[in-house]
Amino acid sequence: PDNHLVEWHRTNATAETDGFQVRRLGDQNVKCTILMILDHSPPQYRLDARLARLLSINNGTRQTIIQALWQYIKTHKLQDPEEREFIHCDAQLQSIFECTRIRFPDLPGKLNKLILPSEPIIINHTICLGADQKKHACYDIDVEVDDQVRDSMRTFLTPQNTHELEELDRKVLQHIDSINQLKQSREFYLSFADDPQGFICKWLASQSRDVKMLTDSPIGNTEEERRADYYMEQWSYEAVSRYFYNKVQQKRVELEQALGIRNS
């Protein structure tokens, strides 16, 4: 028939309706193809084939896709332990995003290039003219029901709140770093309190190894240092006394700072 292409577009002003009819004049059976694009709210997208295989989902909302990607990142421990806002890409993510490291706030922008409009539902139907032909056909289509918290989530995820969340994330990371530093300080002082002599010996040995690793040449005169008389001279006693005095004062200041003690 003429005018064989018919389009119907739903708009925000379209009233609710149970259906509509399309009529054309004709004198023979007609094969037609019906394409229906579901009006998802929020919109759903089809994933790039590589990302779909990686996340094991083919379609989803932006939130669903980001959640699936974040779960993959957590499962494979790709978040930078120091700079928590950065994600280290493994081989699969590198082939998809074409980079080795991504800032977490940049993930939505990266995903824009990897999501496509959902594919329409395709129904092939034959319009028959015979009186004995069936007039109705039924099909099952899965649709999502309204989410009661959707509106509140939209309000929460405004650009202003997103910026505020990024600031809070940075503050949380700073507090985590402070906690880790205080934890190391606590373990340091507990180890010293449990065994002062053994702690100092281990600490000096560790410092000596570090210094030797940083220098290309041996420290001091190796031949003299291997003899006990070298350490019995007066300078040795004075150096040891000064060293321990300075270390005790340094650790005292660090302990006061950690405990929030200020001298009046």
PDB file of C-alpha atoms in Angstrom:
ATOM      1  CA  PRO A   1       0.000   0.000   0.000  1.00  0.00           C
ATOM      2  CA  ASP A   2       0.912   3.642  -0.290  1.00  0.00           C
ATOM      3  CA  ASN A   3       2.218   5.507   2.748  1.00  0.00           C
ATOM      4  CA  HIS A   4       3.684   2.268   4.004  1.00  0.00           C
ATOM      5  CA  LEU A   5       5.877   3.898   6.688  1.00  0.00           C
ATOM      6  CA  VAL A   6       4.135   5.006   9.898  1.00  0.00           C
ATOM      7  CA  GLU A   7       5.855   6.573  12.918  1.00  0.00           C
ATOM      8  CA  TRP A   8       4.414   7.405  16.320  1.00  0.00           C
ATOM      9  CA  HIS A   9       6.462   9.387  18.834  1.00  0.00           C
ATOM     10  CA  ARG A  10       5.565   9.757  22.467  1.00  0.00           C
ATOM     11  CA  THR A  11       6.173  13.194  23.983  1.00  0.00           C
ATOM     12  CA  ASN A  12       5.841  14.611  27.467  1.00  0.00           C
ATOM     13  CA  ALA A  13       2.475  16.089  26.446  1.00  0.00           C
ATOM     14  CA  THR A  14       1.110  12.770  25.131  1.00  0.00           C
ATOM     15  CA  ALA A  15      -1.896  11.587  27.126  1.00  0.00           C
ATOM     16  CA  GLU A  16      -2.110   8.020  28.389  1.00  0.00           C
ATOM     17  CA  THR A  17      -3.811   5.700  25.896  1.00  0.00           C
ATOM     18  CA  ASP A  18      -4.558   2.000  25.557  1.00  0.00           C
ATOM     19  CA  GLY A  19      -3.545   1.927  21.910  1.00  0.00           C
ATOM     20  CA  PHE A  20      -4.057   3.343  18.442  1.00  0.00           C
ATOM     21  CA  GLN A  21      -4.994   2.077  14.994  1.00  0.00           C
ATOM     22  CA  VAL A  22      -3.313   2.404  11.619  1.00  0.00           C
ATOM     23  CA  ARG A  23      -5.536   1.862   8.569  1.00  0.00           C
ATOM     24  CA  ARG A  24      -4.547   1.548   4.919  1.00  0.00           C
ATOM     25  CA  LEU A  25      -6.477   0.467   1.831  1.00  0.00           C
ATOM     26  CA  GLY A  26      -5.308  -2.759   0.204  1.00  0.00           C
ATOM     27  CA  ASP A  27      -6.468  -5.910  -1.593  1.00  0.00           C
ATOM     28  CA  GLN A  28      -3.806  -8.455  -0.601  1.00  0.00           C
ATOM     29  CA  ASN A  29      -1.974  -9.794   2.429  1.00  0.00           C
ATOM     30  CA  VAL A  30       0.792  -7.524   3.676  1.00  0.00           C
ATOM     31  CA  LYS A  31       3.912  -8.416   5.624  1.00  0.00           C
ATOM     32  CA  CYS A  32       4.889  -5.692   8.063  1.00  0.00           C
ATOM     33  CA  THR A  33       7.673  -5.113  10.545  1.00  0.00           C
ATOM     34  CA  ILE A  34       6.876  -3.366  13.819  1.00  0.00           C
ATOM     35  CA  LEU A  35       9.683  -1.646  15.700  1.00  0.00           C
ATOM     36  CA  MET A  36       8.993  -0.602  19.287  1.00  0.00           C
ATOM     37  CA  ILE A  37      11.451   1.440  21.327  1.00  0.00           C
ATOM     38  CA  LEU A  38      10.598   1.198  25.008  1.00  0.00           C
ATOM     39  CA  ASP A  39      10.389   4.436  26.960  1.00  0.00           C
ATOM     40  CA  HIS A  40      12.601   3.528  29.908  1.00  0.00           C
ATOM     41  CA  SER A  41      12.820   5.918  32.836  1.00  0.00           C
ATOM     42  CA  PRO A  42      15.636   6.326  33.661  1.00  0.00           C
ATOM     43  CA  PRO A  43      16.955   5.581  30.150  1.00  0.00           C
ATOM     44  CA  GLN A  44      18.617   2.250  29.472  1.00  0.00           C
ATOM     45  CA  TYR A  45      21.568   1.702  27.188  1.00  0.00           C
ATOM     46  CA  ARG A  46      23.226  -1.125  25.323  1.00  0.00           C
ATOM     47  CA  LEU A  47      26.871  -1.747  26.224  1.00  0.00           C
ATOM     48  CA  ASP A  48      29.783  -2.012  23.851  1.00  0.00           C
ATOM     49  CA  ALA A  49      30.426  -5.704  23.142  1.00  0.00           C
ATOM     50  CA  ARG A  50      33.813  -5.697  24.928  1.00  0.00           C
ATOM     51  CA  LEU A  51      32.429  -4.015  28.044  1.00  0.00           C
ATOM     52  CA  ALA A  52      29.353  -6.264  28.000  1.00  0.00           C
ATOM     53  CA  ARG A  53      31.555  -9.379  28.051  1.00  0.00           C
ATOM     54  CA  LEU A  54      33.665  -7.936  30.863  1.00  0.00           C
ATOM     55  CA  LEU A  55      30.741  -6.952  33.121  1.00  0.00           C
ATOM     56  CA  SER A  56      28.392  -9.789  32.044  1.00  0.00           C
ATOM     57  CA  ILE A  57      25.519  -7.377  31.335  1.00  0.00           C
ATOM     58  CA  ASN A  58      24.165  -6.300  27.950  1.00  0.00           C
ATOM     59  CA  ASN A  59      21.782  -3.491  28.905  1.00  0.00           C
ATOM     60  CA  GLY A  60      21.284  -1.240  31.887  1.00  0.00           C
ATOM     61  CA  THR A  61      20.911   2.268  33.229  1.00  0.00           C
ATOM     62  CA  ARG A  62      23.954   4.448  33.763  1.00  0.00           C
ATOM     63  CA  GLN A  63      23.792   3.732  37.479  1.00  0.00           C
ATOM     64  CA  THR A  64      23.630  -0.027  36.904  1.00  0.00           C
ATOM     65  CA  ILE A  65      26.577   0.070  34.494  1.00  0.00           C
ATOM     66  CA  ILE A  66      28.734   2.172  36.839  1.00  0.00           C
ATOM     67  CA  GLN A  67      27.879  -0.097  39.782  1.00  0.00           C
ATOM     68  CA  ALA A  68      28.855  -3.186  37.781  1.00  0.00           C
ATOM     69  CA  LEU A  69      32.124  -1.555  36.720  1.00  0.00           C
ATOM     70  CA  TRP A  70      32.885  -0.495  40.306  1.00  0.00           C
ATOM     71  CA  GLN A  71      32.224  -4.054  41.503  1.00  0.00           C
ATOM     72  CA  TYR A  72      34.717  -5.314  38.900  1.00  0.00           C
ATOM     73  CA  ILE A  73      37.280  -2.758  40.103  1.00  0.00           C
ATOM     74  CA  LYS A  74      36.839  -3.790  43.750  1.00  0.00           C
ATOM     75  CA  THR A  75      36.930  -7.520  42.958  1.00  0.00           C
ATOM     76  CA  HIS A  76      40.219  -7.183  41.067  1.00  0.00           C
ATOM     77  CA  LYS A  77      41.677  -4.611  43.539  1.00  0.00           C
ATOM     78  CA  LEU A  78      42.387  -2.012  40.860  1.00  0.00           C
ATOM     79  CA  GLN A  79      41.960   1.044  43.100  1.00  0.00           C
ATOM     80  CA  ASP A  80      45.233   2.805  43.914  1.00  0.00           C
ATOM     81  CA  PRO A  81      46.031   2.163  47.621  1.00  0.00           C
ATOM     82  CA  GLU A  82      47.587   5.608  48.065  1.00  0.00           C
ATOM     83  CA  GLU A  83      45.652   7.852  45.660  1.00  0.00           C
ATOM     84  CA  ARG A  84      42.226   6.316  46.129  1.00  0.00           C
ATOM     85  CA  GLU A  85      40.558   8.381  43.422  1.00  0.00           C
ATOM     86  CA  PHE A  86      42.687   6.671  40.740  1.00  0.00           C
ATOM     87  CA  ILE A  87      41.925   3.315  39.120  1.00  0.00           C
ATOM     88  CA  HIS A  88      44.694   1.166  37.619  1.00  0.00           C
ATOM     89  CA  CYS A  89      43.455  -0.490  34.423  1.00  0.00           C
ATOM     90  CA  ASP A  90      44.201  -4.168  33.946  1.00  0.00           C
ATOM     91  CA  ALA A  91      44.696  -5.646  30.474  1.00  0.00           C
ATOM     92  CA  GLN A  92      40.943  -5.833  29.782  1.00  0.00           C
ATOM     93  CA  LEU A  93      40.217  -2.258  30.870  1.00  0.00           C
ATOM     94  CA  GLN A  94      43.262  -0.958  28.987  1.00  0.00           C
ATOM     95  CA  SER A  95      41.946  -2.466  25.755  1.00  0.00           C
ATOM     96  CA  ILE A  96      38.550  -0.844  26.378  1.00  0.00           C
ATOM     97  CA  PHE A  97      39.494   2.602  27.744  1.00  0.00           C
ATOM     98  CA  GLU A  98      42.876   2.837  25.956  1.00  0.00           C
ATOM     99  CA  CYS A  99      44.709   4.154  29.027  1.00  0.00           C
ATOM    100  CA  THR A 100      46.566   2.723  32.021  1.00  0.00           C
ATOM    101  CA  ARG A 101      45.017   4.822  34.794  1.00  0.00           C
ATOM    102  CA  ILE A 102      41.686   6.652  35.254  1.00  0.00           C
ATOM    103  CA  ARG A 103      40.345   9.054  37.859  1.00  0.00           C
ATOM    104  CA  PHE A 104      37.137   7.660  39.324  1.00  0.00           C
ATOM    105  CA  PRO A 105      35.190  10.925  38.648  1.00  0.00           C
ATOM    106  CA  ASP A 106      36.175  10.561  34.955  1.00  0.00           C
ATOM    107  CA  LEU A 107      34.580   7.114  34.554  1.00  0.00           C
ATOM    108  CA  PRO A 108      31.104   8.406  33.536  1.00  0.00           C
ATOM    109  CA  GLY A 109      32.679  10.448  30.737  1.00  0.00           C
ATOM    110  CA  LYS A 110      34.660   7.424  29.539  1.00  0.00           C
ATOM    111  CA  LEU A 111      31.501   5.304  29.549  1.00  0.00           C
ATOM    112  CA  ASN A 112      29.660   7.751  27.278  1.00  0.00           C
ATOM    113  CA  LYS A 113      31.702   6.418  24.350  1.00  0.00           C
ATOM    114  CA  LEU A 114      30.876   2.812  25.234  1.00  0.00           C
ATOM    115  CA  ILE A 115      27.083   2.910  25.631  1.00  0.00           C
ATOM    116  CA  LEU A 116      24.578   2.892  22.770  1.00  0.00           C
ATOM    117  CA  PRO A 117      20.799   3.336  22.554  1.00  0.00           C
ATOM    118  CA  SER A 118      18.856   0.184  23.391  1.00  0.00           C
ATOM    119  CA  GLU A 119      17.853  -1.951  20.435  1.00  0.00           C
ATOM    120  CA  PRO A 120      14.150  -1.820  19.498  1.00  0.00           C
ATOM    121  CA  ILE A 121      11.765  -4.738  19.878  1.00  0.00           C
ATOM    122  CA  ILE A 122      11.127  -6.198  16.408  1.00  0.00           C
ATOM    123  CA  ILE A 123       7.833  -7.944  15.584  1.00  0.00           C
ATOM    124  CA  ASN A 124       7.248  -9.466  12.154  1.00  0.00           C
ATOM    125  CA  HIS A 125       3.539  -9.696  11.393  1.00  0.00           C
ATOM    126  CA  THR A 126       1.396 -10.524   8.374  1.00  0.00           C
ATOM    127  CA  ILE A 127      -1.856  -8.638   7.885  1.00  0.00           C
ATOM    128  CA  CYS A 128      -4.302 -11.070   6.296  1.00  0.00           C
ATOM    129  CA  LEU A 129      -7.517 -10.180   4.482  1.00  0.00           C
ATOM    130  CA  GLY A 130      -9.355 -13.440   5.010  1.00  0.00           C
ATOM    131  CA  ALA A 131     -12.301 -13.366   7.385  1.00  0.00           C
ATOM    132  CA  ASP A 132     -11.150 -16.559   9.107  1.00  0.00           C
ATOM    133  CA  GLN A 133      -7.736 -15.178  10.021  1.00  0.00           C
ATOM    134  CA  LYS A 134      -7.014 -14.299  13.637  1.00  0.00           C
ATOM    135  CA  LYS A 135      -7.385 -10.643  14.444  1.00  0.00           C
ATOM    136  CA  HIS A 136      -5.235 -10.491  17.551  1.00  0.00           C
ATOM    137  CA  ALA A 137      -1.714 -11.489  18.560  1.00  0.00           C
ATOM    138  CA  CYS A 138      -0.230 -11.225  22.063  1.00  0.00           C
ATOM    139  CA  TYR A 139       3.413 -10.747  23.026  1.00  0.00           C
ATOM    140  CA  ASP A 140       5.127 -10.602  26.414  1.00  0.00           C
ATOM    141  CA  ILE A 141       7.458  -7.662  27.000  1.00  0.00           C
ATOM    142  CA  ASP A 142       9.460  -7.154  30.185  1.00  0.00           C
ATOM    143  CA  VAL A 143       9.148  -3.663  31.631  1.00  0.00           C
ATOM    144  CA  GLU A 144      10.534  -2.135  34.798  1.00  0.00           C
ATOM    145  CA  VAL A 145       8.280  -0.740  37.515  1.00  0.00           C
ATOM    146  CA  ASP A 146       8.839   2.689  39.027  1.00  0.00           C
ATOM    147  CA  ASP A 147      11.476   2.882  41.729  1.00  0.00           C
ATOM    148  CA  GLN A 148      10.193   4.677  44.813  1.00  0.00           C
ATOM    149  CA  VAL A 149      13.588   6.148  45.649  1.00  0.00           C
ATOM    150  CA  ARG A 150      14.339   7.250  42.077  1.00  0.00           C
ATOM    151  CA  ASP A 151      13.300  10.868  42.563  1.00  0.00           C
ATOM    152  CA  SER A 152      15.237  11.198  45.802  1.00  0.00           C
ATOM    153  CA  MET A 153      18.322   9.724  44.127  1.00  0.00           C
ATOM    154  CA  ARG A 154      18.024  12.190  41.254  1.00  0.00           C
ATOM    155  CA  THR A 155      17.906  15.061  43.733  1.00  0.00           C
ATOM    156  CA  PHE A 156      20.840  13.626  45.636  1.00  0.00           C
ATOM    157  CA  LEU A 157      22.998  13.167  42.520  1.00  0.00           C
ATOM    158  CA  THR A 158      22.807  16.766  41.309  1.00  0.00           C
ATOM    159  CA  PRO A 159      26.056  18.379  40.031  1.00  0.00           C
ATOM    160  CA  GLN A 160      26.285  20.433  43.224  1.00  0.00           C
ATOM    161  CA  ASN A 161      25.999  17.347  45.407  1.00  0.00           C
ATOM    162  CA  THR A 162      28.428  15.457  43.176  1.00  0.00           C
ATOM    163  CA  HIS A 163      31.053  18.158  43.726  1.00  0.00           C
ATOM    164  CA  GLU A 164      30.375  18.010  47.453  1.00  0.00           C
ATOM    165  CA  LEU A 165      30.759  14.221  47.404  1.00  0.00           C
ATOM    166  CA  GLU A 166      34.138  14.541  45.685  1.00  0.00           C
ATOM    167  CA  GLU A 167      35.265  16.960  48.405  1.00  0.00           C
ATOM    168  CA  LEU A 168      34.066  14.557  51.098  1.00  0.00           C
ATOM    169  CA  ASP A 169      35.877  11.671  49.369  1.00  0.00           C
ATOM    170  CA  ARG A 170      39.121  13.655  49.463  1.00  0.00           C
ATOM    171  CA  LYS A 171      38.630  14.423  53.159  1.00  0.00           C
ATOM    172  CA  VAL A 172      37.922  10.764  53.887  1.00  0.00           C
ATOM    173  CA  LEU A 173      41.148   9.761  52.122  1.00  0.00           C
ATOM    174  CA  GLN A 174      43.086  12.366  54.122  1.00  0.00           C
ATOM    175  CA  HIS A 175      41.642  11.003  57.380  1.00  0.00           C
ATOM    176  CA  ILE A 176      42.524   7.453  56.328  1.00  0.00           C
ATOM    177  CA  ASP A 177      46.123   8.524  55.682  1.00  0.00           C
ATOM    178  CA  SER A 178      46.241  10.235  59.096  1.00  0.00           C
ATOM    179  CA  ILE A 179      44.882   7.102  60.773  1.00  0.00           C
ATOM    180  CA  ASN A 180      47.500   4.947  59.040  1.00  0.00           C
ATOM    181  CA  GLN A 181      50.277   7.298  60.160  1.00  0.00           C
ATOM    182  CA  LEU A 182      49.008   7.269  63.760  1.00  0.00           C
ATOM    183  CA  LYS A 183      48.755   3.479  63.620  1.00  0.00           C
ATOM    184  CA  GLN A 184      52.385   3.241  62.504  1.00  0.00           C
ATOM    185  CA  SER A 185      53.434   5.639  65.282  1.00  0.00           C
ATOM    186  CA  ARG A 186      51.540   3.593  67.869  1.00  0.00           C
ATOM    187  CA  GLU A 187      53.159   0.346  66.701  1.00  0.00           C
ATOM    188  CA  PHE A 188      56.538   2.108  66.766  1.00  0.00           C
ATOM    189  CA  TYR A 189      56.189   3.196  70.401  1.00  0.00           C
ATOM    190  CA  LEU A 190      54.637  -0.078  71.560  1.00  0.00           C
ATOM    191  CA  SER A 191      57.555  -1.996  70.085  1.00  0.00           C
ATOM    192  CA  PHE A 192      59.980   0.342  71.860  1.00  0.00           C
ATOM    193  CA  ALA A 193      58.113   0.001  75.180  1.00  0.00           C
ATOM    194  CA  ASP A 194      58.037  -3.805  75.026  1.00  0.00           C
ATOM    195  CA  ASP A 195      61.774  -4.241  74.342  1.00  0.00           C
ATOM    196  CA  PRO A 196      63.761  -0.965  74.289  1.00  0.00           C
ATOM    197  CA  GLN A 197      67.162  -2.595  73.813  1.00  0.00           C
ATOM    198  CA  GLY A 198      66.083  -4.988  71.095  1.00  0.00           C
ATOM    199  CA  PHE A 199      64.090  -2.262  69.376  1.00  0.00           C
ATOM    200  CA  ILE A 200      67.060   0.118  69.259  1.00  0.00           C
ATOM    201  CA  CYS A 201      69.372  -2.601  67.950  1.00  0.00           C
ATOM    202  CA  LYS A 202      66.943  -3.527  65.180  1.00  0.00           C
ATOM    203  CA  TRP A 203      66.291   0.113  64.351  1.00  0.00           C
ATOM    204  CA  LEU A 204      70.008   0.927  64.117  1.00  0.00           C
ATOM    205  CA  ALA A 205      70.618  -2.119  61.947  1.00  0.00           C
ATOM    206  CA  SER A 206      67.775  -1.065  59.661  1.00  0.00           C
ATOM    207  CA  GLN A 207      69.081   2.502  59.402  1.00  0.00           C
ATOM    208  CA  SER A 208      72.563   1.219  58.656  1.00  0.00           C
ATOM    209  CA  ARG A 209      71.265  -0.977  55.838  1.00  0.00           C
ATOM    210  CA  ASP A 210      69.336   1.940  54.368  1.00  0.00           C
ATOM    211  CA  VAL A 211      72.380   4.197  54.416  1.00  0.00           C
ATOM    212  CA  LYS A 212      74.562   1.554  52.799  1.00  0.00           C
ATOM    213  CA  MET A 213      71.994   1.050  50.055  1.00  0.00           C
ATOM    214  CA  LEU A 214      71.976   4.788  49.302  1.00  0.00           C
ATOM    215  CA  THR A 215      75.748   5.073  49.006  1.00  0.00           C
ATOM    216  CA  ASP A 216      78.020   3.520  46.423  1.00  0.00           C
ATOM    217  CA  SER A 217      81.103   3.359  48.630  1.00  0.00           C
ATOM    218  CA  PRO A 218      81.503   1.649  52.023  1.00  0.00           C
ATOM    219  CA  ILE A 219      80.842   3.773  55.124  1.00  0.00           C
ATOM    220  CA  GLY A 220      83.982   4.587  57.111  1.00  0.00           C
ATOM    221  CA  ASN A 221      87.151   2.539  57.224  1.00  0.00           C
ATOM    222  CA  THR A 222      86.171  -1.108  57.069  1.00  0.00           C
ATOM    223  CA  GLU A 223      89.518  -2.339  58.385  1.00  0.00           C
ATOM    224  CA  GLU A 224      89.343  -0.108  61.473  1.00  0.00           C
ATOM    225  CA  GLU A 225      85.679  -0.773  62.121  1.00  0.00           C
ATOM    226  CA  ARG A 226      86.231  -4.511  62.381  1.00  0.00           C
ATOM    227  CA  ARG A 227      88.503  -4.025  65.437  1.00  0.00           C
ATOM    228  CA  ALA A 228      87.030  -3.556  68.938  1.00  0.00           C
ATOM    229  CA  ASP A 229      89.651  -0.937  69.901  1.00  0.00           C
ATOM    230  CA  TYR A 230      88.145   1.419  67.345  1.00  0.00           C
ATOM    231  CA  TYR A 231      84.986   1.730  69.479  1.00  0.00           C
ATOM    232  CA  MET A 232      86.795   2.156  72.813  1.00  0.00           C
ATOM    233  CA  GLU A 233      88.059   5.666  72.084  1.00  0.00           C
ATOM    234  CA  GLN A 234      86.614   8.713  73.844  1.00  0.00           C
ATOM    235  CA  TRP A 235      84.814  10.055  70.756  1.00  0.00           C
ATOM    236  CA  SER A 236      82.732   6.875  70.594  1.00  0.00           C
ATOM    237  CA  TYR A 237      81.314   7.316  74.120  1.00  0.00           C
ATOM    238  CA  GLU A 238      80.516  10.962  73.461  1.00  0.00           C
ATOM    239  CA  ALA A 239      78.905  10.189  70.088  1.00  0.00           C
ATOM    240  CA  VAL A 240      76.707   7.472  71.581  1.00  0.00           C
ATOM    241  CA  SER A 241      75.568   9.764  74.396  1.00  0.00           C
ATOM    242  CA  ARG A 242      74.730  12.569  71.977  1.00  0.00           C
ATOM    243  CA  TYR A 243      72.941  10.206  69.623  1.00  0.00           C
ATOM    244  CA  PHE A 244      70.669   8.707  72.266  1.00  0.00           C
ATOM    245  CA  TYR A 245      69.966  12.116  73.791  1.00  0.00           C
ATOM    246  CA  ASN A 246      68.895  13.493  70.405  1.00  0.00           C
ATOM    247  CA  LYS A 247      66.763  10.434  69.599  1.00  0.00           C
ATOM    248  CA  VAL A 248      65.015  10.536  72.980  1.00  0.00           C
ATOM    249  CA  GLN A 249      64.233  14.240  72.502  1.00  0.00           C
ATOM    250  CA  GLN A 250      62.984  13.622  68.968  1.00  0.00           C
ATOM    251  CA  LYS A 251      60.704  10.760  70.013  1.00  0.00           C
ATOM    252  CA  ARG A 252      59.451  12.799  72.971  1.00  0.00           C
ATOM    253  CA  VAL A 253      58.395  15.606  70.636  1.00  0.00           C
ATOM    254  CA  GLU A 254      56.712  13.125  68.259  1.00  0.00           C
ATOM    255  CA  LEU A 255      54.847  11.513  71.153  1.00  0.00           C
ATOM    256  CA  GLU A 256      53.645  14.898  72.442  1.00  0.00           C
ATOM    257  CA  GLN A 257      52.433  15.820  68.960  1.00  0.00           C
ATOM    258  CA  ALA A 258      50.632  12.494  68.571  1.00  0.00           C
ATOM    259  CA  LEU A 259      48.916  12.883  71.959  1.00  0.00           C
ATOM    260  CA  GLY A 260      48.139  16.555  71.397  1.00  0.00           C
ATOM    261  CA  ILE A 261      50.282  17.691  74.329  1.00  0.00           C
ATOM    262  CA  ARG A 262      51.641  21.242  74.132  1.00  0.00           C
ATOM    263  CA  ASN A 263      54.200  22.680  76.468  1.00  0.00           C
ATOM    264  CA  SER A 264      53.018  25.823  78.283  1.00  0.00           C
TER     265      SER A 264
END
